[in-house]
PDB file of C-alpha atoms in Angstrom:
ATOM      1  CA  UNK A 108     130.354  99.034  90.333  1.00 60.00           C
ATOM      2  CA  UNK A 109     128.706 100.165  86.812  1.00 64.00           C
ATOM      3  CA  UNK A 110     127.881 103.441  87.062  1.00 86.00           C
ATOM      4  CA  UNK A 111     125.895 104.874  84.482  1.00 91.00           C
ATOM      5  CA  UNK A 112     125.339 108.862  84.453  1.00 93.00           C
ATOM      6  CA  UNK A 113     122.207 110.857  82.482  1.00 95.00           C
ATOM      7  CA  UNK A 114     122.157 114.549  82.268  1.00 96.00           C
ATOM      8  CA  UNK A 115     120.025 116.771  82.972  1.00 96.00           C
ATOM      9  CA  UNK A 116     117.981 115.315  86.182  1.00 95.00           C
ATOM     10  CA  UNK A 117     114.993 117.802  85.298  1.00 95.00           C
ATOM     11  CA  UNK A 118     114.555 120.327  82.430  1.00 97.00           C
ATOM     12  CA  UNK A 119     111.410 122.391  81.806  1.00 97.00           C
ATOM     13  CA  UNK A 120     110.768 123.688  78.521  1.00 96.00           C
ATOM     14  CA  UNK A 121     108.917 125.492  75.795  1.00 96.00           C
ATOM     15  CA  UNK A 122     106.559 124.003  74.050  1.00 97.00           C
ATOM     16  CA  UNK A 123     107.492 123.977  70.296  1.00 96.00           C
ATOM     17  CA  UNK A 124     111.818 123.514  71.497  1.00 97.00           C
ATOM     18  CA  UNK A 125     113.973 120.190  71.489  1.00 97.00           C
ATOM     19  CA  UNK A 126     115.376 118.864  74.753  1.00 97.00           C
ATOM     20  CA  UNK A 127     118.167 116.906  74.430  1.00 97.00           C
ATOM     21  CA  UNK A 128     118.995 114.026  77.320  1.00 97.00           C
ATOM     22  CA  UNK A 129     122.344 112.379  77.319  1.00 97.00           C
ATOM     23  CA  UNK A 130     123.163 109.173  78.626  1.00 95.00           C
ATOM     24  CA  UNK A 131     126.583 108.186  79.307  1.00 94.00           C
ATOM     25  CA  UNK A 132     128.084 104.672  80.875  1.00 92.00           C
ATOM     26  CA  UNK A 133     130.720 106.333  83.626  1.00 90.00           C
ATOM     27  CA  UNK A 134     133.410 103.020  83.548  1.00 85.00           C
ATOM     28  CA  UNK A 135     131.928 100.326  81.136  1.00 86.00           C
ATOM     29  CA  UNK A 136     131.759 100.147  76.965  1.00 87.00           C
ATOM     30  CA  UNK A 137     127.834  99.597  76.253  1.00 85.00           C
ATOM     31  CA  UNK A 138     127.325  99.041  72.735  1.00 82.00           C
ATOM     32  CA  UNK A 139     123.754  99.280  73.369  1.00 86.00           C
ATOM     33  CA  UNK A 140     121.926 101.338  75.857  1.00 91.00           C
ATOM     34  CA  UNK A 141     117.859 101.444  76.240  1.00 92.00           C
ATOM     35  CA  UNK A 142     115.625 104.578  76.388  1.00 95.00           C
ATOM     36  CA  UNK A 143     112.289 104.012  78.615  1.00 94.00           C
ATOM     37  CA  UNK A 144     109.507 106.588  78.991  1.00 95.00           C
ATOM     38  CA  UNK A 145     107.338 106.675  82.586  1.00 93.00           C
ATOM     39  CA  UNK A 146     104.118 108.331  83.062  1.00 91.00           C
ATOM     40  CA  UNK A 147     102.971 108.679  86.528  1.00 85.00           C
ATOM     41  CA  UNK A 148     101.992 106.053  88.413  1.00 81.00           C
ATOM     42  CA  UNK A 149     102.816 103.611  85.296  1.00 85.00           C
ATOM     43  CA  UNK A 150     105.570 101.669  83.943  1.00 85.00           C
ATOM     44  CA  UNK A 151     108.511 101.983  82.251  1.00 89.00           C
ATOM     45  CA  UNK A 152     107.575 101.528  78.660  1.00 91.00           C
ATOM     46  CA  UNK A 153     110.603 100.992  76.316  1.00 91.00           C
ATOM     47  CA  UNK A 154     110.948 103.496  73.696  1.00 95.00           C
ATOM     48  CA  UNK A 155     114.080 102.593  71.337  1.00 94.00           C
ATOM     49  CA  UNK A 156     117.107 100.174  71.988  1.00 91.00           C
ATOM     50  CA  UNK A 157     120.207 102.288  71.147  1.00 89.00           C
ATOM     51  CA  UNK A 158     123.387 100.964  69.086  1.00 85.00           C
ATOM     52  CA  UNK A 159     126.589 102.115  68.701  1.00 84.00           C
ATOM     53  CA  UNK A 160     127.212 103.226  65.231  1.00 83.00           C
ATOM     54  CA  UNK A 161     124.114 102.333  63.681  1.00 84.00           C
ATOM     55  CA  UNK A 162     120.824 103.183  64.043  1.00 88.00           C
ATOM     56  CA  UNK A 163     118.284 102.849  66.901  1.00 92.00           C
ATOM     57  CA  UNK A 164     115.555 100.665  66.821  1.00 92.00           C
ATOM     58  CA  UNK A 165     112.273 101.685  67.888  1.00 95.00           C
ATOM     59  CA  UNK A 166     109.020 100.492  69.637  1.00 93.00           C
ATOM     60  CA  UNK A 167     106.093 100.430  68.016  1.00 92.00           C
ATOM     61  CA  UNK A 168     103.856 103.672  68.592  1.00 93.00           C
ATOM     62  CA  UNK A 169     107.621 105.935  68.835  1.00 95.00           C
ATOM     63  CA  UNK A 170     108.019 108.034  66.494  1.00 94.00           C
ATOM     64  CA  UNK A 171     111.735 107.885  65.277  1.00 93.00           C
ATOM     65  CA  UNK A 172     111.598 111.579  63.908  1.00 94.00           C
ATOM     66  CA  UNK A 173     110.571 112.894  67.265  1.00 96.00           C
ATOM     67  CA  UNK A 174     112.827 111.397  69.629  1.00 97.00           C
ATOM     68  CA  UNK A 175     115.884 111.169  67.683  1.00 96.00           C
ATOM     69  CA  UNK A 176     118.527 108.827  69.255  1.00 94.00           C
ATOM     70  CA  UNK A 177     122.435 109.179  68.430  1.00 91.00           C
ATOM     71  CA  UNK A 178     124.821 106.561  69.786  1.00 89.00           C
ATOM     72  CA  UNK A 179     127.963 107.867  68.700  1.00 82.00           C
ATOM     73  CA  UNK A 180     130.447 106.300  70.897  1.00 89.00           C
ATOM     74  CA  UNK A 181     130.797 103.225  73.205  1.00 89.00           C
ATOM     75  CA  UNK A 182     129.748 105.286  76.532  1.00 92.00           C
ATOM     76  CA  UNK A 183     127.576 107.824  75.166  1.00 93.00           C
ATOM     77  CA  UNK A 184     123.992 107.788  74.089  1.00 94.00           C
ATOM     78  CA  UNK A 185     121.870 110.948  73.344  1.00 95.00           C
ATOM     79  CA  UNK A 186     118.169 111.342  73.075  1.00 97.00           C
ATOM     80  CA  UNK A 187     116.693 114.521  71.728  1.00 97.00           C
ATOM     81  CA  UNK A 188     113.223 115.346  72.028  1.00 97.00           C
ATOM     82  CA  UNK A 189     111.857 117.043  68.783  1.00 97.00           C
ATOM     83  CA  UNK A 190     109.514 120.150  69.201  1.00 96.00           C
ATOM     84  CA  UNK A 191     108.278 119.115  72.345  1.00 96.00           C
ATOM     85  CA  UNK A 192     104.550 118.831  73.463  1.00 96.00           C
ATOM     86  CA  UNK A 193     103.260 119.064  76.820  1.00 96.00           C
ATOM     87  CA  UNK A 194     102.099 115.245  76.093  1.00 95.00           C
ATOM     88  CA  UNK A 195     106.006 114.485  75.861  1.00 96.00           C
ATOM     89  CA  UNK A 196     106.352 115.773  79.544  1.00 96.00           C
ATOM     90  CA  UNK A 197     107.384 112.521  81.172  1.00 96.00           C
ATOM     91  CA  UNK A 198     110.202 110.565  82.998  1.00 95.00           C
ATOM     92  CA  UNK A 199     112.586 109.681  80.823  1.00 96.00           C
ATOM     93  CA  UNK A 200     115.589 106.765  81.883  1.00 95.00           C
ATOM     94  CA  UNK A 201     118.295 105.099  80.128  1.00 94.00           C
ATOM     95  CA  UNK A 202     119.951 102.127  80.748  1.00 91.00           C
ATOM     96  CA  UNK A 203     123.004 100.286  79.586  1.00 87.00           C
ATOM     97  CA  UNK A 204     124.564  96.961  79.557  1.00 77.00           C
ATOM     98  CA  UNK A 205     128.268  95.936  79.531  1.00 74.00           C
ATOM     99  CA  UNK A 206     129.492  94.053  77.376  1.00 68.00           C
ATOM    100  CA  UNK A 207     131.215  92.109  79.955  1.00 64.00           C
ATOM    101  CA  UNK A 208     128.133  90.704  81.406  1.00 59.00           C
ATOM    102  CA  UNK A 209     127.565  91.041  85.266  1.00 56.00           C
ATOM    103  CA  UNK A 210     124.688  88.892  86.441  1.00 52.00           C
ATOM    104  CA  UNK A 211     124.630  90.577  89.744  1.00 52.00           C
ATOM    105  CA  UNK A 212     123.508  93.511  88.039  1.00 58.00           C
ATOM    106  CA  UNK A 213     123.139  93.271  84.020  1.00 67.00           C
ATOM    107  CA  UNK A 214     121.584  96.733  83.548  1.00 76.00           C
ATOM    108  CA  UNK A 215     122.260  99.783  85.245  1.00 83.00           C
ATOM    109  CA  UNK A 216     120.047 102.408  84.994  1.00 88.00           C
ATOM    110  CA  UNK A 217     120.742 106.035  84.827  1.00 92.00           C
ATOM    111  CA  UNK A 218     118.922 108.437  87.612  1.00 91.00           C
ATOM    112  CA  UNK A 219     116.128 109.410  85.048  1.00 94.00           C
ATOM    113  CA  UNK A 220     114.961 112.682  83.874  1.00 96.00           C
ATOM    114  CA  UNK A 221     111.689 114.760  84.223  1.00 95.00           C
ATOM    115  CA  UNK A 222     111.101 116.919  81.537  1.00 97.00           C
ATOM    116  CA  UNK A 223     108.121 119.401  81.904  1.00 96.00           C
ATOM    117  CA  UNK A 224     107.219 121.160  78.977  1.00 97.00           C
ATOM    118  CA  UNK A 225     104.786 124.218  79.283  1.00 96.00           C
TER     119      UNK A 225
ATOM    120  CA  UNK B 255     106.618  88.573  72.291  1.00 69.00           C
ATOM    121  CA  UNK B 256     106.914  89.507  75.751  1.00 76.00           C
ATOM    122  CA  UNK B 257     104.107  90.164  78.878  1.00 87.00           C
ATOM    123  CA  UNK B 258     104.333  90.620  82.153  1.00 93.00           C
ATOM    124  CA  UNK B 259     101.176  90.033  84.557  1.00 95.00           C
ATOM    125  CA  UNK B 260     101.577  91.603  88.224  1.00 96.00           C
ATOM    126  CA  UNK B 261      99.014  92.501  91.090  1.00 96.00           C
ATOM    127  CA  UNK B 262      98.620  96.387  90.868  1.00 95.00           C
ATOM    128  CA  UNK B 263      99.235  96.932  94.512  1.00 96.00           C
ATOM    129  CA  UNK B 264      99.616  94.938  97.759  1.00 98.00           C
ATOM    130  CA  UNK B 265      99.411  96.478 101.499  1.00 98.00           C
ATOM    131  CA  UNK B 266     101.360  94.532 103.999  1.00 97.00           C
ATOM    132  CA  UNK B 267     102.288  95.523 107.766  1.00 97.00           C
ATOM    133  CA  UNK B 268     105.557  96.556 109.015  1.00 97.00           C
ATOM    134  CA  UNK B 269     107.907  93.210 110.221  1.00 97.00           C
ATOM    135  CA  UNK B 270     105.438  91.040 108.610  1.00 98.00           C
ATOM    136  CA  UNK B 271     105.789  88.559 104.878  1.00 98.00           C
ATOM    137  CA  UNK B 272     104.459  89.468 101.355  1.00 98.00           C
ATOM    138  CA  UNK B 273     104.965  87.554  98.479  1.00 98.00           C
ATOM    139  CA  UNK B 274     104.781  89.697  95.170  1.00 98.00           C
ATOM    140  CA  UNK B 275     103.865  86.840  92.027  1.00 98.00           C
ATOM    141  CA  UNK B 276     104.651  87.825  88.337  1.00 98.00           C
ATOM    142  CA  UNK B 277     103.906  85.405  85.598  1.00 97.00           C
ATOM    143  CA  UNK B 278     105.069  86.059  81.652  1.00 96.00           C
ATOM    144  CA  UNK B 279     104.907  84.783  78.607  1.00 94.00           C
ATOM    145  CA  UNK B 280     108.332  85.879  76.564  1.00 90.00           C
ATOM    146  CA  UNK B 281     110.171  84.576  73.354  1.00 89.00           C
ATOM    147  CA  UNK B 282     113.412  83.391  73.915  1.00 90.00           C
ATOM    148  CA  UNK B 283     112.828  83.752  77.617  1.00 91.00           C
ATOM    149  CA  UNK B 284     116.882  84.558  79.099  1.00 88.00           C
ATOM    150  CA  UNK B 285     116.417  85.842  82.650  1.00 91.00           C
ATOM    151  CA  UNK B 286     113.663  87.385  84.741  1.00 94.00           C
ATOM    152  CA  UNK B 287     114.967  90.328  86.732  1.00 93.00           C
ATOM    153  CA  UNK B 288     113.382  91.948  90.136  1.00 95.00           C
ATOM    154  CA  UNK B 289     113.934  95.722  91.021  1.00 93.00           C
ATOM    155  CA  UNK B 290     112.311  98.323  92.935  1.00 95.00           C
ATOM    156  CA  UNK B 291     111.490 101.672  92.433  1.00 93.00           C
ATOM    157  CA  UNK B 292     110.340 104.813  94.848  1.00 93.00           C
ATOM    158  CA  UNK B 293     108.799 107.393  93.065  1.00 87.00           C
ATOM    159  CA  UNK B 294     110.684 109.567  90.880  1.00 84.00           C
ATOM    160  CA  UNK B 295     113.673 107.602  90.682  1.00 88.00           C
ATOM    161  CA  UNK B 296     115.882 104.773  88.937  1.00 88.00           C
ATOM    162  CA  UNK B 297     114.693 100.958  89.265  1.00 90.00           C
ATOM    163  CA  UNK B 298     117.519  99.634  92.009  1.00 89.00           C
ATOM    164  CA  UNK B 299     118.515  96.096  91.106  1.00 87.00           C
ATOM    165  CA  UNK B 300     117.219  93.090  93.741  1.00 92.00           C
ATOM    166  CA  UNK B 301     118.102  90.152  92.041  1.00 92.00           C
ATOM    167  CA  UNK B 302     118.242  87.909  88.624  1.00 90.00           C
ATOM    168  CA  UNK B 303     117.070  84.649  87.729  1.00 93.00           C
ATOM    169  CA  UNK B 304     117.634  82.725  85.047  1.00 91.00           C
ATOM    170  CA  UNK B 305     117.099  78.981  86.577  1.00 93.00           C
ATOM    171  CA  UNK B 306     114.604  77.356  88.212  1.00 96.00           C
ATOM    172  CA  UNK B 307     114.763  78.165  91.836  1.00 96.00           C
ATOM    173  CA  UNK B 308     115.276  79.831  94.794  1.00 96.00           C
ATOM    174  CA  UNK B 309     118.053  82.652  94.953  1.00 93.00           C
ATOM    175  CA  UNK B 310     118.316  84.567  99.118  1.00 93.00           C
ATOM    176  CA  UNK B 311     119.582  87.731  99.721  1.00 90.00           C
ATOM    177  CA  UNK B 312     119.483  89.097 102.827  1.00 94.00           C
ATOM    178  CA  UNK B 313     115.851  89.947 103.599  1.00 96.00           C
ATOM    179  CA  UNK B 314     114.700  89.163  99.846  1.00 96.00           C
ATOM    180  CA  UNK B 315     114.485  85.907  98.264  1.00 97.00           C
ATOM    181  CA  UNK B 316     113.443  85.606  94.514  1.00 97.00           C
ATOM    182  CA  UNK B 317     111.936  82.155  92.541  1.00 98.00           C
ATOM    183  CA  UNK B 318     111.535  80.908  89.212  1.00 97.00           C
ATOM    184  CA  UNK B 319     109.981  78.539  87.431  1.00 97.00           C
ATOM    185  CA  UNK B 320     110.666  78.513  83.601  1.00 96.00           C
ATOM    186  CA  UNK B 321     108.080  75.771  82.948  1.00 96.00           C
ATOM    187  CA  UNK B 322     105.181  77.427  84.804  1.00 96.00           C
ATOM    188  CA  UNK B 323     106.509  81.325  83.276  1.00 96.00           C
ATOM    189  CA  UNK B 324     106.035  82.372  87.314  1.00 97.00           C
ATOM    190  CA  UNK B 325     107.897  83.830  89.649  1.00 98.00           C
ATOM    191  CA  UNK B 326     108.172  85.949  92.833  1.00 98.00           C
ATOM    192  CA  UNK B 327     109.562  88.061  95.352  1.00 98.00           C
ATOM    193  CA  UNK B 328     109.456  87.268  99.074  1.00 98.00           C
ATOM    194  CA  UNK B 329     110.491  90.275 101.907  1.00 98.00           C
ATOM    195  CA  UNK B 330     110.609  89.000 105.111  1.00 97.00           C
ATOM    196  CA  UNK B 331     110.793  91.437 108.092  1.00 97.00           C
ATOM    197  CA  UNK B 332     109.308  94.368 106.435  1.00 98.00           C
ATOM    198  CA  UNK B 333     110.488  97.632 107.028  1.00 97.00           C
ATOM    199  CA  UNK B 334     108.713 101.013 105.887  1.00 97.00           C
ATOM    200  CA  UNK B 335     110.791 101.883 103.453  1.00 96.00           C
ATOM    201  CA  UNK B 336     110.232  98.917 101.441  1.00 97.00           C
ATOM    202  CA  UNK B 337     106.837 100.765 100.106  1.00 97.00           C
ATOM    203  CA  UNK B 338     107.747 100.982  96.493  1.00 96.00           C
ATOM    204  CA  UNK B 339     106.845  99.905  93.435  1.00 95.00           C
ATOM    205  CA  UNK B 340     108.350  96.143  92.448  1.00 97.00           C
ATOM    206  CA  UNK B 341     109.291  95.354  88.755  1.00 95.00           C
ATOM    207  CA  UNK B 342     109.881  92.078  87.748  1.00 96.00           C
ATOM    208  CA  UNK B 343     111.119  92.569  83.824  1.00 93.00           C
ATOM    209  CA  UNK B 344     112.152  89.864  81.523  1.00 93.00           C
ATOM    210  CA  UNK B 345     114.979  89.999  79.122  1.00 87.00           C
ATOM    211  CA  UNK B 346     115.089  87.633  75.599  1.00 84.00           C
ATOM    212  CA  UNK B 347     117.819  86.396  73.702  1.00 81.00           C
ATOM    213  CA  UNK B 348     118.268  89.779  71.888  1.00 77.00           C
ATOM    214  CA  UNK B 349     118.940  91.535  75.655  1.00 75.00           C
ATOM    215  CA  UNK B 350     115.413  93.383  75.293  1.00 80.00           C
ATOM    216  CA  UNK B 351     114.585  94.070  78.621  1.00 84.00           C
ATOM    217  CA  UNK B 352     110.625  94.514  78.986  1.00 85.00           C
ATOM    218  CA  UNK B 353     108.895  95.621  81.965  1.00 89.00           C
ATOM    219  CA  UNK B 354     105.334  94.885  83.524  1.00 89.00           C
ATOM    220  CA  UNK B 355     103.242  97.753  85.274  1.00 89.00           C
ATOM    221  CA  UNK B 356     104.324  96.930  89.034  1.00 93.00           C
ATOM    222  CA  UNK B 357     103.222  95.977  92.207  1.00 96.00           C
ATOM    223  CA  UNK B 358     102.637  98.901  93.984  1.00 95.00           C
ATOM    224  CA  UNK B 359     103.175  97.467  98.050  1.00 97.00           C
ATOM    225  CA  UNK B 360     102.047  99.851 100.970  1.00 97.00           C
ATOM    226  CA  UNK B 361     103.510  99.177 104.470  1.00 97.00           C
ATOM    227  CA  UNK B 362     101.638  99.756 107.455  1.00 96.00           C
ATOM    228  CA  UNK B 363     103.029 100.396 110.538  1.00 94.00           C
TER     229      UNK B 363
END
């Protein structure tokens, strides 16, 4: 099945330093993957949708110049957190769709990642 | 636009029913999806619907009704690791996939 891998699973950082979170889709092309944010105890709120050689589009409320998304290729998505804040500290998850469309499972999420900033 | 409406959390006893309801209102409605989620992970995909009816899978059985912008998620023979969060998200016509804040369900034993 559609596997879709994000790396690192936890970081803790700096305040002040960028974090950056990649996203990749393992056996699939995705010409657009999602970024979602999750506090604790609340729900994923989508940030930006990503597309492949263009630019993301955000939410309103995300600042584009803070979390900077790069979609460079067809199975790779970045997002890099800007001079980080401990108010950035958060679950962070992307997810992807192929372009192939599998209703059994249309988006695949990656395992997430909890950055901690200090 | 797109909003999801969800109880916040449900307690239910182990090898019993619950029934988790979501209504929404979304643009260009194209498929309501239901997942669940422990804490600290990934969503896991249940199930998809995108018309009117009743779709079974194994213990978990998911309805939809476009004209009433309802739907929910029935587990039957409840087990204790079915506590989790439940999402039911709904994805429009441009593949924007929106979630609600979740059901949180306890299971007693």
């Amino acid at each position: 099945g559609a596997v879709v891998s994000q790396h690192p699973s936890w970081v803790i950082c700096k305040s002040g330093t960028s974090v950056k979170i990649e996203c990749r889709s393992l056996d699939f092309q995705a010409t657009t993957m999602f970024w979602y944010r999750q506090f604790p105890k609340q729900s994923l709120m989508l940030m930006a949708t990503s597309n492949e050689g263009s630019k993301a589009t955000y939410e309103q409320g995300v600042e584009k110049d803070k979390f900077l998304i790069n979609h460079a290729s067809l199975t790779l998505s970045t997002l890099t957190v800007t001079s980080a804040h401990p108010e950035d500290s958060s679950f962070y998850i992307c997810s992807a769709t192929p372009e192939e469309r599998s209703y059994n499972s249309p988006l695949h999420f990656g395992n997430g990642t909890r950055l901690t900033v200090t | 636009g797109q909003n999801i409406d969800q109880p916040t959390e449900m307690t239910a006893t182990e090898g019993a029913i619950v029934q988790i309801n979501c209504t929404y209102q979304t643009s260009g409605f194209n498929g309501l999806f239901w997942y669940q989620q422990h804490a600290g992970e990934a969503p896991t995909f249940l199930s998809y619907n995108v018309l009117d009816g009743l779709e079974e899978k194994g213990r978990f059985s998911s309805f939809l009704s476009r004209s009433k912008g309802y739907s929910y998620l029935l587990l039957k023979e409840l087990q204790m690791k079915d506590s989790a969060s439940y999402l039911c998200p709904t994805m429009n016509r441009d593949d924007k996939i929106i979630f609600g804040k979740g059901t949180r369900l306890h299971i007693l034993p």
